[in-house]
Amino acid sequence: MGLIKLAAGAIGSASGAFNTTAGAAWTDYFESGDMSGGVIMKRGTKITGPNSRNKGDANIISSGSGIDVQANQCMIIVENGAIVDFCAEPGRYRYDASSSPSMFSGDNKGLKALAQQFASSFAAGGGRTNTQRVFYINMGEIQGFKWGSGNITFDHWETDWNTGRPCWHISTTLMGNGTYSIQVTDPAQFFAVIGAAKAGADGNGLITRQDIEPQIKTEAIAAIRQGVARLSSQRIGYSDIAAHEFDLTNEVNKVLDEQWAERGISVFRIAIAMIDADDKSKKQITNYQETKGYTDPSMLGAYMGMGQTQAMQAAGANSAGAMTGFAALNMMGGGNMGSNISQLMQQGQQAQPVNSYAQPSQAAGSWTCSCGSVNTGKFCPNCGSPKPEAPAGAFCPNCGQKLDAANMPKFCPNCGNKLG
């Protein structure tokens, strides 16, 4: 019960339609038919030729029948519910009941392993069995599976503007959606776990994406929730999840691939279209950010100044007259607001870090030579000029500060330079 690969065109047209001209050379002919639209597995279509010896028995494959295998397909021959031969190499084949299984695995590792198991299990020759059926498994990538996460709890962290460290967090609710793809990568395992039940139940073995999508989607969402929860432990904001999208999708792919490998399916290419916080969470975060901003005296002063400006504009446009509006403003303490704002702005300026690029002040006791060198000794080491004496007009030779000649100090009160 083996397959013999034939030259192209030996069976019929590329579409698989039975060639009646060449039909005399064949008994029956099997093809997959249309496997688009998310078809994952189906029973092969049997076209009976004029020389068929079992026209009334759909569960027998006549020796000498032709079998067509298209690209990205795996054809399996099943006897009494068990795989006895398979082919994952595109081409046309003749079925020979008197030979041992051929098992054309192509590049599929799962089928190669299965072929090694079969090698010692079959002898040449094969007699009639109860049921013989041909099934086709789609091994191409099936795209367009969609997922929607529903509500995901995420611990959102805010970063301190000065230190760059996480400083505050709040539990938020996120929602996301996207797509993913699947592919049957181990046809033998797929048939054993999922396909056999369909093949034995109604005989047509039809399995579509709708049959497995609910289960995959449930597990995909669970994996995405798990991945988002792990990102939460890194103390990042929800808006930073996009920067970690590659890590998140890789982790989800890995989790799903391990789960579905046992079913012969790879779930991969998880794509995230959107992950965002709900309106309530966004409002809470915005309120915190605004409140945090007003802990800076300059920011609070600017906010109060903006409010005072708006109040003055409203007072000037008062329907009862501008004087009435400004009188009401003064009654509410608006007259003192300007001094309060000034104090806040000064506090903010004092809280600002010192500019690390500011020029350092000249050290006490030093003097600047005419050549530009700053020195502390009696002579300039750059040009040899002596340190200048205090001028008769009683000025500091270092900074030029005017001094009281009658009460000459020992040190300059402005720069601390030693005098005399």
Short mmCIF file of C-alpha atoms in Angstrom, two decimals:
data_model
loop_
_atom_site.label_atom_id
_atom_site.label_comp_id
_atom_site.label_asym_id
_atom_site.label_seq_id
_atom_site.Cartn_x
_atom_site.Cartn_y
_atom_site.Cartn_z
CA MET A 1 0.00 0.00 0.00
CA GLY A 2 2.60 2.48 -1.14
CA LEU A 3 2.71 5.56 -3.35
CA ILE A 4 4.71 5.82 -6.57
CA LYS A 5 5.49 9.35 -7.72
CA LEU A 6 4.64 10.01 -11.36
CA ALA A 7 5.77 12.50 -13.96
CA ALA A 8 3.87 15.77 -14.14
CA GLY A 9 0.62 15.47 -16.08
CA ALA A 10 0.45 11.69 -15.77
CA ILE A 11 -2.91 11.83 -14.03
CA GLY A 12 -4.74 14.79 -15.41
CA SER A 13 -5.06 18.56 -15.24
CA ALA A 14 -3.40 20.62 -12.54
CA SER A 15 -6.79 21.48 -11.08
CA GLY A 16 -7.27 17.84 -10.23
CA ALA A 17 -10.23 17.26 -12.56
CA PHE A 18 -10.18 13.66 -13.77
CA ASN A 19 -8.87 13.35 -17.30
CA THR A 20 -11.28 10.98 -19.06
CA THR A 21 -8.89 10.61 -21.98
CA ALA A 22 -6.28 9.16 -19.70
CA GLY A 23 -8.93 7.58 -17.53
CA ALA A 24 -8.45 4.16 -19.03
CA ALA A 25 -5.09 4.01 -17.33
CA TRP A 26 -6.56 4.67 -13.89
CA THR A 27 -9.13 3.17 -11.66
CA ASP A 28 -9.97 6.06 -9.35
CA TYR A 29 -8.54 9.49 -8.75
CA PHE A 30 -8.33 11.41 -5.44
CA GLU A 31 -7.91 15.17 -5.04
CA SER A 32 -8.28 17.68 -2.23
CA GLY A 33 -10.62 20.11 -3.97
CA ASP A 34 -10.90 23.64 -2.57
CA MET A 35 -9.17 24.09 0.80
CA SER A 36 -9.42 27.89 1.03
CA GLY A 37 -11.60 29.78 3.49
CA GLY A 38 -9.92 28.35 6.59
CA VAL A 39 -10.29 24.64 5.80
CA ILE A 40 -7.70 22.75 7.87
CA MET A 41 -8.60 19.14 7.07
CA LYS A 42 -11.05 17.40 4.77
CA ARG A 43 -11.62 14.06 3.13
CA GLY A 44 -10.28 13.71 -0.39
CA THR A 45 -12.73 13.84 -3.26
CA LYS A 46 -12.92 10.50 -5.08
CA ILE A 47 -13.52 10.62 -8.81
CA THR A 48 -14.47 7.21 -10.18
CA GLY A 49 -12.91 6.20 -13.47
CA PRO A 50 -14.29 3.80 -16.10
CA ASN A 51 -12.01 1.01 -14.84
CA SER A 52 -12.93 1.36 -11.18
CA ARG A 53 -13.33 -1.95 -9.39
CA ASN A 54 -15.20 -0.56 -6.37
CA LYS A 55 -17.62 2.00 -7.74
CA GLY A 56 -20.06 1.37 -4.96
CA ASP A 57 -17.54 1.35 -2.06
CA ALA A 58 -16.35 4.78 -0.99
CA ASN A 59 -14.14 3.29 1.74
CA ILE A 60 -11.78 1.32 -0.47
CA ILE A 61 -8.81 2.66 -2.45
CA SER A 62 -8.30 0.59 -5.56
CA SER A 63 -4.75 -0.38 -6.41
CA GLY A 64 -3.66 1.74 -9.36
CA SER A 65 -5.65 4.80 -8.31
CA GLY A 66 -4.18 8.24 -8.87
CA ILE A 67 -3.66 10.65 -5.97
CA ASP A 68 -2.95 14.36 -6.32
CA VAL A 69 -1.02 16.35 -3.67
CA GLN A 70 -0.78 20.15 -3.91
CA ALA A 71 1.73 22.52 -2.28
CA ASN A 72 1.29 23.11 1.48
CA GLN A 73 -0.71 19.90 1.81
CA CYS A 74 -0.22 16.61 3.56
CA MET A 75 -2.19 13.67 2.18
CA ILE A 76 -2.75 10.79 4.58
CA ILE A 77 -4.17 7.34 3.92
CA VAL A 78 -6.13 6.08 6.91
CA GLU A 79 -7.11 2.46 7.50
CA ASN A 80 -9.53 1.74 10.32
CA GLY A 81 -8.73 5.10 11.93
CA ALA A 82 -4.92 4.81 11.78
CA ILE A 83 -2.46 6.49 9.38
CA VAL A 84 -0.80 3.88 7.17
CA ASP A 85 0.81 6.14 4.56
CA PHE A 86 1.25 9.83 3.90
CA CYS A 87 2.74 12.33 1.45
CA ALA A 88 3.82 15.94 2.03
CA GLU A 89 5.63 16.39 -1.30
CA PRO A 90 3.62 18.11 -4.07
CA GLY A 91 3.04 15.92 -7.12
CA ARG A 92 0.94 13.11 -8.57
CA TYR A 93 1.14 9.55 -7.34
CA ARG A 94 -0.12 6.07 -8.13
CA TYR A 95 -1.35 3.94 -5.27
CA ASP A 96 0.01 0.38 -5.26
CA ALA A 97 -1.64 -1.97 -2.78
CA SER A 98 1.09 -4.57 -3.21
CA SER A 99 3.99 -2.38 -2.05
CA SER A 100 5.00 -1.20 1.39
CA PRO A 101 4.14 2.32 2.59
CA SER A 102 6.21 4.99 0.82
CA MET A 103 5.75 7.81 3.38
CA PHE A 104 6.92 10.90 1.48
CA SER A 105 7.57 13.22 4.42
CA GLY A 106 9.07 16.16 2.53
CA ASP A 107 10.80 18.45 5.03
CA ASN A 108 8.36 17.82 7.84
CA LYS A 109 10.17 16.61 10.97
CA GLY A 110 7.06 15.13 12.56
CA LEU A 111 6.35 12.98 9.50
CA LYS A 112 9.98 11.87 9.29
CA ALA A 113 9.80 10.66 12.87
CA LEU A 114 6.54 8.89 12.08
CA ALA A 115 8.14 7.23 9.05
CA GLN A 116 10.87 5.76 11.25
CA GLN A 117 8.23 4.24 13.50
CA PHE A 118 6.44 2.75 10.49
CA ALA A 119 9.58 1.28 8.94
CA SER A 120 9.49 -1.93 10.95
CA SER A 121 5.71 -2.19 11.23
CA PHE A 122 4.69 -3.07 7.69
CA ALA A 123 5.59 -5.85 5.32
CA ALA A 124 5.22 -5.78 1.55
CA GLY A 125 1.80 -6.57 0.23
CA GLY A 126 -1.51 -5.54 1.64
CA GLY A 127 -4.91 -7.04 1.73
CA ARG A 128 -8.36 -5.53 1.89
CA THR A 129 -9.22 -3.74 5.14
CA ASN A 130 -12.55 -2.58 6.50
CA THR A 131 -12.11 1.11 5.65
CA GLN A 132 -9.59 3.02 3.56
CA ARG A 133 -9.86 6.77 3.25
CA VAL A 134 -7.79 9.63 1.89
CA PHE A 135 -7.62 12.88 3.88
CA TYR A 136 -5.86 16.16 3.14
CA ILE A 137 -4.41 18.44 5.82
CA ASN A 138 -3.73 22.10 5.03
CA MET A 139 -0.17 22.96 6.11
CA GLY A 140 -0.22 26.57 4.89
CA GLU A 141 -0.36 29.56 7.22
CA ILE A 142 -3.93 30.53 8.09
CA GLN A 143 -4.07 34.22 8.95
CA GLY A 144 -6.60 36.64 10.32
CA PHE A 145 -7.42 35.09 13.69
CA LYS A 146 -8.52 37.93 15.96
CA TRP A 147 -8.23 38.36 19.70
CA GLY A 148 -9.72 40.86 22.12
CA SER A 149 -8.42 40.93 25.67
CA GLY A 150 -11.40 42.34 27.54
CA ASN A 151 -10.36 44.00 30.80
CA ILE A 152 -6.76 43.48 31.97
CA THR A 153 -5.64 44.77 35.37
CA PHE A 154 -2.32 46.62 35.09
CA ASP A 155 -0.30 48.32 37.83
CA HIS A 156 0.56 51.69 36.24
CA TRP A 157 3.66 53.47 37.57
CA GLU A 158 4.48 57.19 37.37
CA THR A 159 8.10 58.35 37.18
CA ASP A 160 9.56 61.15 39.31
CA TRP A 161 10.56 64.00 37.02
CA ASN A 162 13.72 64.82 38.96
CA THR A 163 15.13 61.37 39.75
CA GLY A 164 13.66 59.35 36.87
CA ARG A 165 12.58 56.63 39.32
CA PRO A 166 9.10 55.11 39.78
CA CYS A 167 7.39 57.05 42.57
CA TRP A 168 3.64 56.37 42.47
CA HIS A 169 1.38 53.66 41.12
CA ILE A 170 -2.28 52.93 40.60
CA SER A 171 -4.24 49.89 39.48
CA THR A 172 -5.62 50.56 36.00
CA THR A 173 -7.84 48.68 33.56
CA LEU A 174 -6.45 48.04 30.09
CA MET A 175 -8.13 46.75 26.93
CA GLY A 176 -6.41 45.42 23.82
CA ASN A 177 -6.94 43.63 20.53
CA GLY A 178 -4.96 42.24 17.62
CA THR A 179 -4.48 39.25 15.32
CA TYR A 180 -2.49 36.02 15.07
CA SER A 181 -1.85 33.15 12.65
CA ILE A 182 -1.83 29.37 12.91
CA GLN A 183 -0.20 26.58 10.93
CA VAL A 184 -0.32 22.79 11.12
CA THR A 185 3.34 21.85 11.54
CA ASP A 186 2.94 18.21 12.59
CA PRO A 187 0.17 16.58 10.51
CA ALA A 188 0.48 13.20 12.22
CA GLN A 189 0.10 14.72 15.68
CA PHE A 190 -2.74 16.94 14.48
CA PHE A 191 -4.64 13.95 13.11
CA ALA A 192 -4.04 11.88 16.24
CA VAL A 193 -5.25 14.58 18.66
CA ILE A 194 -7.90 16.47 16.66
CA GLY A 195 -8.47 14.96 13.24
CA ALA A 196 -9.15 11.31 14.10
CA ALA A 197 -12.37 12.11 15.93
CA LYS A 198 -13.74 13.96 12.92
CA ALA A 199 -12.54 11.35 10.47
CA GLY A 200 -14.25 8.57 12.36
CA ALA A 201 -17.44 10.40 13.26
CA ASP A 202 -19.01 11.51 10.00
CA GLY A 203 -16.43 10.26 7.56
CA ASN A 204 -15.77 13.59 5.83
CA GLY A 205 -13.11 14.68 8.31
CA LEU A 206 -13.91 18.35 7.77
CA ILE A 207 -12.17 20.66 10.24
CA THR A 208 -12.21 24.44 9.73
CA ARG A 209 -10.81 27.36 11.62
CA GLN A 210 -14.21 27.85 13.28
CA ASP A 211 -13.80 24.46 14.95
CA ILE A 212 -10.61 25.38 16.80
CA GLU A 213 -10.71 29.19 16.95
CA PRO A 214 -12.66 29.50 20.25
CA GLN A 215 -10.14 27.36 22.14
CA ILE A 216 -7.10 29.06 20.61
CA LYS A 217 -8.56 32.50 21.28
CA THR A 218 -9.21 31.64 24.94
CA GLU A 219 -5.64 30.46 25.43
CA ALA A 220 -4.23 33.41 23.45
CA ILE A 221 -6.00 35.92 25.66
CA ALA A 222 -4.80 34.11 28.80
CA ALA A 223 -1.21 34.25 27.49
CA ILE A 224 -1.52 37.96 26.67
CA ARG A 225 -2.88 38.70 30.14
CA GLN A 226 0.04 36.80 31.63
CA GLY A 227 2.52 38.74 29.51
CA VAL A 228 1.02 42.13 30.44
CA ALA A 229 1.10 41.17 34.13
CA ARG A 230 4.81 40.47 33.88
CA LEU A 231 5.38 43.87 32.28
CA SER A 232 3.58 45.42 35.24
CA SER A 233 6.28 44.02 37.54
CA GLN A 234 8.84 46.16 35.67
CA ARG A 235 7.22 49.31 37.11
CA ILE A 236 6.41 51.04 33.84
CA GLY A 237 3.49 53.15 32.70
CA TYR A 238 0.74 51.68 30.55
CA SER A 239 1.77 53.95 27.67
CA ASP A 240 5.23 52.30 27.74
CA ILE A 241 3.80 48.87 26.88
CA ALA A 242 4.17 49.72 23.18
CA ALA A 243 7.93 49.98 23.68
CA HIS A 244 7.89 46.40 25.03
CA GLU A 245 5.61 45.00 22.32
CA PHE A 246 8.33 42.82 20.80
CA ASP A 247 9.08 41.16 24.16
CA LEU A 248 5.38 40.72 24.87
CA THR A 249 4.57 39.06 21.54
CA ASN A 250 7.59 36.77 21.78
CA GLU A 251 6.51 35.61 25.22
CA VAL A 252 2.93 35.01 24.05
CA ASN A 253 4.15 33.14 20.98
CA LYS A 254 6.31 30.93 23.15
CA VAL A 255 3.51 30.10 25.60
CA LEU A 256 0.98 29.31 22.85
CA ASP A 257 3.48 27.36 20.76
CA GLU A 258 4.25 25.08 23.70
CA GLN A 259 0.55 24.53 24.41
CA TRP A 260 -0.49 23.83 20.81
CA ALA A 261 2.59 21.84 19.78
CA GLU A 262 0.92 18.90 21.50
CA ARG A 263 -1.90 19.26 18.97
CA GLY A 264 0.43 19.57 15.95
CA ILE A 265 -0.34 23.29 15.48
CA SER A 266 1.91 26.33 15.78
CA VAL A 267 0.29 29.57 16.93
CA PHE A 268 2.51 32.48 15.98
CA ARG A 269 2.81 36.03 14.68
CA ILE A 270 0.79 37.56 17.47
CA ALA A 271 0.18 41.19 16.50
CA ILE A 272 -1.03 43.86 18.93
CA ALA A 273 -3.20 46.47 17.25
CA MET A 274 -3.98 48.41 20.43
CA ILE A 275 -3.56 48.32 24.20
CA ASP A 276 -5.00 51.31 26.04
CA ALA A 277 -6.38 52.27 29.45
CA ASP A 278 -10.08 52.85 29.98
CA ASP A 279 -11.43 56.38 30.52
CA LYS A 280 -11.67 56.06 34.31
CA SER A 281 -8.00 55.02 34.62
CA LYS A 282 -6.87 57.81 32.29
CA LYS A 283 -8.74 60.39 34.37
CA GLN A 284 -7.12 59.16 37.60
CA ILE A 285 -3.65 59.32 36.03
CA THR A 286 -4.27 62.81 34.60
CA ASN A 287 -5.47 64.09 37.99
CA TYR A 288 -2.32 62.79 39.65
CA GLN A 289 -0.04 64.32 37.02
CA GLU A 290 -1.72 67.71 37.40
CA THR A 291 -1.54 67.57 41.19
CA LYS A 292 2.10 66.48 41.03
CA GLY A 293 2.90 69.46 38.83
CA TYR A 294 1.59 71.92 41.43
CA THR A 295 4.02 70.63 44.06
CA ASP A 296 6.59 72.70 42.14
CA PRO A 297 6.23 76.29 43.49
CA SER A 298 6.95 77.77 40.06
CA MET A 299 4.24 75.63 38.44
CA LEU A 300 1.74 76.57 41.18
CA GLY A 301 2.65 80.24 40.84
CA ALA A 302 2.19 80.10 37.08
CA TYR A 303 -1.19 78.38 37.54
CA MET A 304 -2.29 81.03 40.04
CA GLY A 305 -1.06 83.78 37.72
CA MET A 306 -3.07 82.33 34.86
CA GLY A 307 -6.12 82.14 37.13
CA GLN A 308 -5.67 85.76 38.24
CA THR A 309 -5.38 86.93 34.64
CA GLN A 310 -8.58 85.15 33.74
CA ALA A 311 -10.31 86.61 36.82
CA MET A 312 -9.21 90.13 35.89
CA GLN A 313 -10.47 89.65 32.35
CA ALA A 314 -13.79 88.47 33.70
CA ALA A 315 -13.94 91.44 36.11
CA GLY A 316 -13.26 93.87 33.29
CA ALA A 317 -16.12 92.37 31.31
CA ASN A 318 -18.54 92.39 34.26
CA SER A 319 -22.02 93.36 33.10
CA ALA A 320 -22.43 95.62 36.16
CA GLY A 321 -19.29 97.55 35.27
CA ALA A 322 -15.57 96.98 35.56
CA MET A 323 -15.34 98.76 38.92
CA THR A 324 -17.90 96.42 40.40
CA GLY A 325 -16.00 93.42 39.06
CA PHE A 326 -12.65 94.59 40.43
CA ALA A 327 -14.22 95.44 43.79
CA ALA A 328 -15.51 91.90 44.02
CA LEU A 329 -12.08 90.60 43.06
CA ASN A 330 -10.43 92.59 45.88
CA MET A 331 -13.00 91.31 48.38
CA MET A 332 -11.90 87.75 47.50
CA GLY A 333 -8.26 88.60 48.23
CA GLY A 334 -7.26 89.16 44.64
CA GLY A 335 -5.22 92.19 45.65
CA ASN A 336 -2.76 90.05 47.61
CA MET A 337 -2.51 87.34 44.99
CA GLY A 338 0.28 89.08 43.12
CA SER A 339 2.63 89.00 46.10
CA ASN A 340 1.77 85.34 46.72
CA ILE A 341 2.57 84.47 43.12
CA SER A 342 5.86 86.37 43.33
CA GLN A 343 6.86 84.45 46.46
CA LEU A 344 6.03 81.13 44.82
CA MET A 345 8.04 81.97 41.72
CA GLN A 346 11.03 82.95 43.89
CA GLN A 347 10.78 79.69 45.81
CA GLY A 348 10.73 77.80 42.55
CA GLN A 349 13.81 79.58 41.31
CA GLN A 350 15.65 78.83 44.55
CA ALA A 351 14.69 75.16 44.26
CA GLN A 352 16.17 74.90 40.78
CA PRO A 353 19.44 72.93 40.66
CA VAL A 354 22.61 74.97 40.26
CA ASN A 355 23.74 75.18 36.66
CA SER A 356 26.70 72.81 36.46
CA TYR A 357 28.01 74.81 33.52
CA ALA A 358 28.22 78.14 35.42
CA GLN A 359 31.67 79.70 35.60
CA PRO A 360 33.30 79.11 39.00
CA SER A 361 34.00 82.22 41.13
CA GLN A 362 37.62 83.35 41.50
CA ALA A 363 39.30 81.93 44.60
CA ALA A 364 39.86 84.31 47.53
CA GLY A 365 43.34 85.88 47.61
CA SER A 366 43.99 85.38 43.90
CA TRP A 367 44.67 88.12 41.39
CA THR A 368 44.38 88.39 37.63
CA CYS A 369 47.48 89.33 35.66
CA SER A 370 47.38 91.55 32.57
CA CYS A 371 48.16 88.45 30.50
CA GLY A 372 44.91 86.83 31.71
CA SER A 373 46.45 84.31 34.11
CA VAL A 374 44.81 83.94 37.54
CA ASN A 375 47.48 83.69 40.24
CA THR A 376 47.91 83.51 44.00
CA GLY A 377 51.65 84.29 44.34
CA LYS A 378 53.54 87.61 44.17
CA PHE A 379 54.61 87.04 40.56
CA CYS A 380 52.76 85.70 37.53
CA PRO A 381 54.18 82.26 36.57
CA ASN A 382 53.06 82.84 32.99
CA CYS A 383 54.74 86.17 32.18
CA GLY A 384 56.67 87.07 35.37
CA SER A 385 54.76 90.26 36.09
CA PRO A 386 54.57 91.26 39.78
CA LYS A 387 51.37 91.35 41.69
CA PRO A 388 49.94 94.89 41.42
CA GLU A 389 49.89 97.02 44.55
CA ALA A 390 46.75 98.68 45.81
CA PRO A 391 46.32 101.95 43.92
CA ALA A 392 46.63 105.25 45.70
CA GLY A 393 42.96 105.87 45.09
CA ALA A 394 42.21 102.98 47.46
CA PHE A 395 40.80 100.39 45.06
CA CYS A 396 41.07 96.64 45.37
CA PRO A 397 43.72 95.47 42.86
CA ASN A 398 41.83 92.26 42.27
CA CYS A 399 38.23 93.30 41.66
CA GLY A 400 38.43 97.13 41.57
CA GLN A 401 36.20 97.62 44.64
CA LYS A 402 36.50 101.20 45.96
CA LEU A 403 37.92 101.32 49.49
CA ASP A 404 38.05 103.84 52.30
CA ALA A 405 41.70 105.00 52.35
CA ALA A 406 41.29 106.35 55.88
CA ASN A 407 40.14 103.00 57.19
CA MET A 408 41.89 100.60 54.85
CA PRO A 409 40.76 96.99 55.56
CA LYS A 410 43.15 94.05 55.54
CA PHE A 411 40.91 92.17 53.07
CA CYS A 412 38.63 93.35 50.28
CA PRO A 413 35.02 93.19 51.47
CA ASN A 414 33.89 92.34 47.92
CA CYS A 415 36.21 89.51 46.86
CA GLY A 416 38.25 88.72 49.99
CA ASN A 417 41.57 89.61 48.37
CA LYS A 418 44.34 90.37 50.89
CA LEU A 419 45.35 94.01 50.75
CA GLY A 420 48.86 95.31 51.46
#
